[in-house]
Amino acid sequence: MASVTFKNIWKKFPNDLIAVKDFNLEIKDKEVIVFLGPSGCGKTTTLRMIAGLEEISEGELYIGDKLVNEVHPKDRDIAMVFYNYALFPHMTVYENIAFGLKPIEYPENEIKEKVEEVARIFDITHLLERKKRELSGGQQQRVALARALICKRKVILLDEPLSNLDAKLRAMMRIELIKIHQQFGMTFVYVTHDQAEAMALADRLVIMKDGFIQQVGTPEEVYNNPVNLFVAGFIGTPQINMWETNVFNLKLPKIREVITCVRPEDLYIDENGAIEAEVKVREFRGDNVYLYFDNFITMRVPPSCKAKTGDKLKISVNPDKIYLFDKETELAIKN
C-alpha cells in the first residue's frame, strides 16, 4: 500500500482562478482521509490531481516514495470511484468488474475467480449478468467499488460516491465502506460535502475553504477544537450558535471584540438562566429534539423535553463549552 504526500501544491487555471493554494499534507498508508468543504473549495480538484486527471501547477506530489507529477494516471497504481459510478452501459456487471484485469496478465480462469470473489464480498454475485440499466443506485455503487478494489491498487480515490443514494441507503453504505476498508486495508481518499458522512468514515478530516486547508484532525479534534470560525460553523448539526461580544478578563493583551460560540447541545433549560427566549419551532428527530428560538439560538434537547412552540424559556450555557474567536481574524482565542 502507500502514503500520499502533497508538498506546496498549487492548482491554477488559465482564467486566473486558483483552485488549490499551497496545499501540504501527508496521508498515511492505509488511512481513510476525507476532504470536506463546501462546493468550490478545491476538494475534488485535489483528488483529481492525485489521480492525474488535473495537471499540478506548482509543487510535488508523491505516492509512496515516487514523485508522480509527470506520471500517467494508469501508471500511478490508483483506482477511482466517481459520484456517477461511471459504469459501462454496454457491459455486464461481470465485464465492468473485470475491466481493469488485463487478459495478457491474467488467464481467463483467474479473472473469473477474482471477479466471483469480489462479487461475494459485495453481495452482487446474482447481478453478474445484468447491465447498468437493470441495477438500482445502491447496486451500481457496489459494482463501482468492486471494480475499483479488484485490482488491489495502492490508493482508492472516492469522489462523492454516495451522493446519488437516498438517505437510508447512504447510511447503510457508509457502514459497508468501513467494513470494506477494514478488510482490504488500502489507503482511501474520500471527497464529500456531507459532514455526517465525513465524520462517520474519516480517520482524519481535511477541512477546506477557497482552496486552503483550514484544519486537519480526527473528527473529534475538529468538532471539539475548531481552529477558526469557519470550521466551528461548518462542523455540527444544527450549526453552532454565534454571538458578537466583548471580552475583558481572559488575560488577553487588550479588550477585544469576539465571536462567542456555543454548540446546541451545550445549552440547557434553567429557571435561573440568564438568556430568555421564545421557542419558534420544535423539530422532533427521534433520538433528540431541536428547539429554534426567536433570537437565532438553537438548542438540542432529549425527546423527553416537553417544550413546545410559543413557550418562553430561560437558558443557561455550559461554561466549559464556550468557544471564542477573534472577530477580525476569525481565529480561535480560547476553546
Short mmCIF file of C-alpha atoms in Angstrom, two decimals:
data_model
loop_
_atom_site.label_atom_id
_atom_site.label_comp_id
_atom_site.label_asym_id
_atom_site.label_seq_id
_atom_site.Cartn_x
_atom_site.Cartn_y
_atom_site.Cartn_z
CA MET A 1 0.00 0.00 0.00
CA ALA A 2 1.12 3.63 0.00
CA SER A 3 1.13 7.05 1.57
CA VAL A 4 0.26 10.19 -0.41
CA THR A 5 2.28 13.36 0.19
CA PHE A 6 1.50 16.89 -1.02
CA LYS A 7 4.33 19.41 -0.93
CA ASN A 8 3.34 23.03 -1.63
CA ILE A 9 0.77 22.02 -4.26
CA TRP A 10 -0.98 24.73 -6.30
CA LYS A 11 -3.61 24.42 -9.00
CA LYS A 12 -4.05 27.45 -11.24
CA PHE A 13 -6.43 27.60 -14.20
CA PRO A 14 -5.88 29.76 -17.32
CA ASN A 15 -8.62 32.25 -16.30
CA ASP A 16 -6.54 33.22 -13.22
CA LEU A 17 -8.71 31.07 -10.97
CA ILE A 18 -6.63 29.49 -8.20
CA ALA A 19 -8.43 26.34 -7.09
CA VAL A 20 -5.86 24.93 -4.63
CA LYS A 21 -3.33 27.06 -2.73
CA ASP A 22 -0.10 25.89 -1.11
CA PHE A 23 -1.53 22.51 -0.13
CA ASN A 24 0.66 20.49 2.27
CA LEU A 25 -0.47 17.15 3.66
CA GLU A 26 0.81 13.65 4.36
CA ILE A 27 -1.80 10.89 4.03
CA LYS A 28 -0.62 7.81 5.87
CA ASP A 29 -0.56 4.29 4.49
CA LYS A 30 -3.97 2.58 4.94
CA GLU A 31 -5.54 5.77 6.31
CA VAL A 32 -9.05 6.96 5.49
CA ILE A 33 -8.68 10.67 4.81
CA VAL A 34 -11.73 12.77 3.95
CA PHE A 35 -11.62 16.10 2.15
CA LEU A 36 -14.61 18.07 3.44
CA GLY A 37 -15.84 21.50 2.49
CA PRO A 38 -18.47 23.48 0.59
CA SER A 39 -18.83 23.42 -3.19
CA GLY A 40 -15.91 25.17 -4.90
CA CYS A 41 -13.47 24.71 -2.01
CA GLY A 42 -10.98 22.69 -4.12
CA LYS A 43 -11.54 19.22 -2.69
CA THR A 44 -12.43 17.46 -5.98
CA THR A 45 -9.64 19.27 -7.83
CA THR A 46 -7.20 17.99 -5.21
CA LEU A 47 -8.50 14.45 -5.64
CA ARG A 48 -8.17 14.72 -9.42
CA MET A 49 -4.55 15.82 -9.05
CA ILE A 50 -3.83 12.60 -7.15
CA ALA A 51 -5.48 10.68 -9.98
CA GLY A 52 -3.51 12.54 -12.63
CA LEU A 53 -6.69 13.93 -14.20
CA GLU A 54 -5.65 17.51 -13.35
CA GLU A 55 -2.17 18.86 -14.01
CA ILE A 56 -0.30 20.22 -10.98
CA SER A 57 0.66 23.88 -11.47
CA GLU A 58 3.30 24.01 -8.73
CA GLY A 59 4.63 21.70 -6.03
CA GLU A 60 5.32 17.99 -5.72
CA LEU A 61 3.01 15.02 -5.28
CA TYR A 62 4.30 11.66 -4.08
CA ILE A 63 2.57 8.29 -3.93
CA GLY A 64 4.76 6.29 -1.61
CA ASP A 65 8.30 7.46 -2.35
CA LYS A 66 7.59 8.10 -6.04
CA LEU A 67 7.20 11.60 -7.45
CA VAL A 68 4.15 11.33 -9.73
CA ASN A 69 3.70 14.84 -11.16
CA GLU A 70 4.51 13.61 -14.67
CA VAL A 71 3.31 10.01 -14.26
CA HIS A 72 0.36 8.93 -16.45
CA PRO A 73 -2.85 8.12 -14.48
CA LYS A 74 -2.76 4.43 -15.46
CA ASP A 75 0.75 4.11 -14.01
CA ARG A 76 0.00 5.64 -10.60
CA ASP A 77 -1.39 2.42 -9.08
CA ILE A 78 -4.63 4.14 -8.05
CA ALA A 79 -8.31 3.40 -8.62
CA MET A 80 -11.15 5.92 -8.59
CA VAL A 81 -14.87 5.70 -7.83
CA PHE A 82 -16.82 8.62 -9.30
CA TYR A 83 -20.04 10.15 -7.94
CA ASN A 84 -21.91 8.84 -11.01
CA TYR A 85 -20.16 5.41 -10.78
CA ALA A 86 -19.05 5.59 -14.49
CA LEU A 87 -20.14 2.04 -15.34
CA PHE A 88 -20.06 0.99 -18.99
CA PRO A 89 -23.73 0.63 -20.04
CA HIS A 90 -23.00 -1.90 -22.83
CA MET A 91 -21.14 -4.24 -20.45
CA THR A 92 -22.50 -6.71 -17.91
CA VAL A 93 -21.65 -6.35 -14.24
CA TYR A 94 -19.09 -9.14 -14.69
CA GLU A 95 -17.43 -7.29 -17.57
CA ASN A 96 -17.44 -3.98 -15.70
CA ILE A 97 -15.72 -5.52 -12.67
CA ALA A 98 -13.19 -7.41 -14.79
CA PHE A 99 -12.41 -4.37 -16.95
CA GLY A 100 -9.19 -3.47 -15.11
CA LEU A 101 -7.78 -7.01 -15.23
CA LYS A 102 -5.73 -7.38 -18.41
CA PRO A 103 -6.06 -10.77 -20.15
CA ILE A 104 -2.38 -10.52 -21.08
CA GLU A 105 -1.52 -10.62 -17.35
CA TYR A 106 -4.24 -12.93 -16.03
CA PRO A 107 -5.60 -16.15 -17.57
CA GLU A 108 -9.36 -16.25 -18.07
CA ASN A 109 -9.97 -18.70 -15.22
CA GLU A 110 -8.06 -16.45 -12.79
CA ILE A 111 -10.04 -13.37 -13.87
CA LYS A 112 -13.27 -15.34 -13.31
CA GLU A 113 -12.07 -16.38 -9.85
CA LYS A 114 -11.16 -12.82 -8.87
CA VAL A 115 -14.48 -11.39 -10.12
CA GLU A 116 -16.50 -14.01 -8.27
CA GLU A 117 -14.50 -13.43 -5.09
CA VAL A 118 -15.05 -9.67 -5.03
CA ALA A 119 -18.70 -10.14 -6.08
CA ARG A 120 -19.24 -12.32 -3.00
CA ILE A 121 -17.73 -9.64 -0.77
CA PHE A 122 -20.14 -7.02 -2.16
CA ASP A 123 -23.10 -9.43 -2.31
CA ILE A 124 -23.62 -8.89 -6.05
CA THR A 125 -22.97 -12.43 -7.34
CA HIS A 126 -26.60 -12.66 -8.51
CA LEU A 127 -26.13 -9.50 -10.60
CA LEU A 128 -23.13 -10.53 -12.69
CA GLU A 129 -25.09 -10.99 -15.93
CA ARG A 130 -27.09 -7.76 -15.61
CA LYS A 131 -26.32 -4.46 -17.31
CA LYS A 132 -26.27 -0.98 -15.79
CA ARG A 133 -29.89 -0.15 -16.72
CA GLU A 134 -31.06 -3.16 -14.69
CA LEU A 135 -29.35 -2.04 -11.47
CA SER A 136 -30.53 0.19 -8.63
CA GLY A 137 -28.36 3.06 -7.41
CA GLY A 138 -27.08 1.02 -4.48
CA GLN A 139 -26.23 -1.92 -6.72
CA GLN A 140 -24.37 0.35 -9.16
CA GLN A 141 -22.38 1.75 -6.27
CA ARG A 142 -21.36 -1.74 -5.17
CA VAL A 143 -20.31 -2.64 -8.70
CA ALA A 144 -18.21 0.53 -8.98
CA LEU A 145 -16.49 -0.24 -5.69
CA ALA A 146 -15.89 -3.85 -6.71
CA ARG A 147 -14.30 -2.69 -9.97
CA ALA A 148 -12.05 -0.28 -8.08
CA LEU A 149 -10.96 -2.81 -5.47
CA ILE A 150 -10.45 -5.94 -7.59
CA CYS A 151 -7.03 -4.82 -8.85
CA LYS A 152 -5.87 -4.07 -5.29
CA ARG A 153 -4.37 -0.69 -6.11
CA LYS A 154 -2.34 1.19 -3.54
CA VAL A 155 -4.74 4.12 -3.26
CA ILE A 156 -8.52 4.29 -3.76
CA LEU A 157 -9.99 7.70 -4.60
CA LEU A 158 -13.69 8.21 -3.93
CA ASP A 159 -15.42 11.32 -5.31
CA GLU A 160 -18.78 11.70 -3.50
CA PRO A 161 -19.66 8.04 -4.25
CA LEU A 162 -22.82 8.07 -2.10
CA SER A 163 -24.31 11.35 -3.31
CA ASN A 164 -26.83 9.70 -5.66
CA LEU A 165 -28.29 7.41 -2.98
CA ASP A 166 -31.24 8.08 -0.69
CA ALA A 167 -30.60 8.82 2.99
CA LYS A 168 -31.27 5.28 4.26
CA LEU A 169 -29.06 3.65 1.64
CA ARG A 170 -26.30 6.21 2.24
CA ALA A 171 -26.24 5.28 5.91
CA MET A 172 -26.06 1.57 5.07
CA MET A 173 -23.29 2.09 2.51
CA ARG A 174 -21.22 4.14 4.96
CA ILE A 175 -21.10 1.07 7.18
CA GLU A 176 -20.24 -1.11 4.18
CA LEU A 177 -17.37 1.20 3.21
CA ILE A 178 -15.92 1.00 6.73
CA LYS A 179 -16.08 -2.80 6.59
CA ILE A 180 -14.52 -2.85 3.11
CA HIS A 181 -11.63 -0.66 4.23
CA GLN A 182 -11.02 -2.88 7.24
CA GLN A 183 -10.97 -5.94 5.01
CA PHE A 184 -8.82 -4.59 2.16
CA GLY A 185 -6.62 -2.19 4.16
CA MET A 186 -5.97 0.23 1.29
CA THR A 187 -5.39 3.98 1.52
CA PHE A 188 -8.76 5.69 0.99
CA VAL A 189 -9.00 9.34 -0.08
CA TYR A 190 -12.63 10.43 0.06
CA VAL A 191 -14.32 13.66 -1.07
CA THR A 192 -17.68 14.82 0.27
CA HIS A 193 -19.61 17.91 1.29
CA ASP A 194 -21.71 15.81 3.72
CA GLN A 195 -20.31 16.27 7.21
CA ALA A 196 -22.20 13.31 8.72
CA GLU A 197 -20.66 11.07 6.07
CA ALA A 198 -17.22 12.57 6.69
CA MET A 199 -17.40 12.24 10.47
CA ALA A 200 -18.51 8.60 10.22
CA LEU A 201 -15.81 7.49 7.78
CA ALA A 202 -12.67 9.52 8.44
CA ASP A 203 -9.57 8.66 10.38
CA ARG A 204 -8.74 12.31 9.75
CA LEU A 205 -10.66 15.18 8.20
CA VAL A 206 -9.16 17.82 5.92
CA ILE A 207 -11.45 20.84 6.12
CA MET A 208 -11.11 23.08 3.04
CA LYS A 209 -12.30 26.53 2.04
CA ASP A 210 -11.33 28.61 -1.01
CA GLY A 211 -8.53 26.21 -1.89
CA PHE A 212 -6.87 26.39 1.53
CA ILE A 213 -6.65 23.75 4.23
CA GLN A 214 -8.45 25.17 7.27
CA GLN A 215 -7.81 22.30 9.69
CA VAL A 216 -6.61 18.70 9.71
CA GLY A 217 -7.55 16.35 12.53
CA THR A 218 -9.66 13.46 13.73
CA PRO A 219 -13.42 14.07 13.70
CA GLU A 220 -13.29 14.51 17.49
CA GLU A 221 -10.45 17.05 17.31
CA VAL A 222 -12.13 19.11 14.62
CA TYR A 223 -15.51 19.08 16.36
CA ASN A 224 -14.22 19.84 19.85
CA ASN A 225 -11.36 22.19 18.97
CA PRO A 226 -12.12 24.15 15.78
CA VAL A 227 -9.19 26.41 14.89
CA ASN A 228 -11.32 29.14 13.34
CA LEU A 229 -14.85 30.40 12.97
CA PHE A 230 -15.40 28.74 9.58
CA VAL A 231 -14.61 25.26 10.94
CA ALA A 232 -16.77 25.85 14.03
CA GLY A 233 -19.72 26.88 11.86
CA PHE A 234 -19.24 24.22 9.19
CA ILE A 235 -18.98 21.21 11.52
CA GLY A 236 -22.00 20.26 13.57
CA THR A 237 -25.76 19.90 13.04
CA PRO A 238 -27.58 22.09 13.89
CA GLN A 239 -25.00 24.80 13.33
CA ILE A 240 -23.16 26.26 16.30
CA ASN A 241 -24.71 29.34 17.96
CA MET A 242 -22.77 32.60 17.42
CA TRP A 243 -22.91 35.99 19.19
CA GLU A 244 -20.78 39.11 18.92
CA THR A 245 -19.48 40.06 22.40
CA ASN A 246 -16.70 41.93 24.20
CA VAL A 247 -14.08 40.17 26.33
CA PHE A 248 -12.34 41.94 29.21
CA ASN A 249 -10.83 39.39 31.58
CA LEU A 250 -9.29 36.45 29.73
CA LYS A 251 -5.69 37.71 30.10
CA LEU A 252 -5.81 39.00 26.54
CA PRO A 253 -3.42 41.78 25.53
CA LYS A 254 -6.29 44.22 25.07
CA ILE A 255 -10.07 44.45 25.13
CA ARG A 256 -11.32 42.56 22.08
CA GLU A 257 -14.45 42.14 20.06
CA VAL A 258 -15.01 38.43 19.75
CA ILE A 259 -17.49 35.93 18.38
CA THR A 260 -18.77 33.70 21.16
CA CYS A 261 -19.95 30.27 20.04
CA VAL A 262 -21.81 27.50 21.83
CA ARG A 263 -22.98 24.24 20.29
CA PRO A 264 -26.72 23.46 20.57
CA GLU A 265 -26.13 20.52 22.90
CA ASP A 266 -24.23 22.76 25.36
CA LEU A 267 -27.26 24.92 26.12
CA TYR A 268 -29.80 23.77 28.68
CA ILE A 269 -33.12 24.90 30.13
CA ASP A 270 -32.59 26.51 33.54
CA GLU A 271 -35.14 28.51 35.55
CA ASN A 272 -32.24 30.71 36.70
CA GLY A 273 -30.77 31.07 33.22
CA ALA A 274 -29.57 34.46 32.02
CA ILE A 275 -30.93 34.05 28.49
CA GLU A 276 -34.69 34.29 27.93
CA ALA A 277 -36.15 33.34 24.56
CA GLU A 278 -39.33 32.09 22.91
CA VAL A 279 -39.48 28.77 21.06
CA LYS A 280 -40.39 29.45 17.43
CA VAL A 281 -40.02 25.92 16.05
CA ARG A 282 -39.87 22.50 17.70
CA GLU A 283 -38.34 19.84 15.47
CA PHE A 284 -38.62 16.20 16.57
CA ARG A 285 -35.75 14.00 15.30
CA GLY A 286 -36.46 10.74 17.13
CA ASP A 287 -33.38 10.47 19.34
CA ASN A 288 -33.42 14.21 20.11
CA VAL A 289 -35.37 17.44 19.63
CA TYR A 290 -34.17 20.72 18.12
CA LEU A 291 -35.59 23.94 19.56
CA TYR A 292 -35.24 27.08 17.43
CA PHE A 293 -35.70 30.37 19.30
CA ASP A 294 -36.63 33.91 18.25
CA ASN A 295 -33.08 35.28 18.74
CA PHE A 296 -31.29 32.82 16.43
CA ILE A 297 -30.50 30.40 19.23
CA THR A 298 -30.72 26.68 18.54
CA MET A 299 -30.79 24.08 21.29
CA ARG A 300 -30.64 20.29 21.14
CA VAL A 301 -32.57 18.55 23.92
CA PRO A 302 -33.69 14.98 24.66
CA PRO A 303 -37.09 13.76 23.37
CA SER A 304 -38.40 13.86 26.95
CA CYS A 305 -38.29 17.68 26.85
CA LYS A 306 -41.88 18.98 26.71
CA ALA A 307 -41.07 22.48 25.46
CA LYS A 308 -43.23 23.46 22.51
CA THR A 309 -43.67 26.28 20.03
CA GLY A 310 -44.62 29.52 21.84
CA ASP A 311 -43.05 28.60 25.19
CA LYS A 312 -40.78 31.20 26.79
CA LEU A 313 -37.77 29.53 28.38
CA LYS A 314 -34.74 30.55 30.39
CA ILE A 315 -31.48 29.13 29.13
CA SER A 316 -28.01 28.60 30.56
CA VAL A 317 -24.70 27.75 28.92
CA ASN A 318 -22.19 25.09 29.90
CA PRO A 319 -19.22 27.36 30.77
CA ASP A 320 -16.70 24.66 29.84
CA LYS A 321 -18.05 24.51 26.30
CA ILE A 322 -17.74 28.12 25.19
CA TYR A 323 -15.69 28.90 22.05
CA LEU A 324 -14.21 32.33 21.45
CA PHE A 325 -12.97 33.62 18.09
CA ASP A 326 -11.31 36.92 17.26
CA LYS A 327 -13.86 38.94 15.29
CA GLU A 328 -11.18 40.38 12.98
CA THR A 329 -9.09 37.29 12.20
CA GLU A 330 -11.78 34.66 12.99
CA LEU A 331 -9.07 32.56 14.67
CA ALA A 332 -9.76 30.69 17.90
CA ILE A 333 -8.80 32.57 21.08
CA LYS A 334 -9.83 30.23 23.84
CA ASN A 335 -11.63 26.93 23.19
#
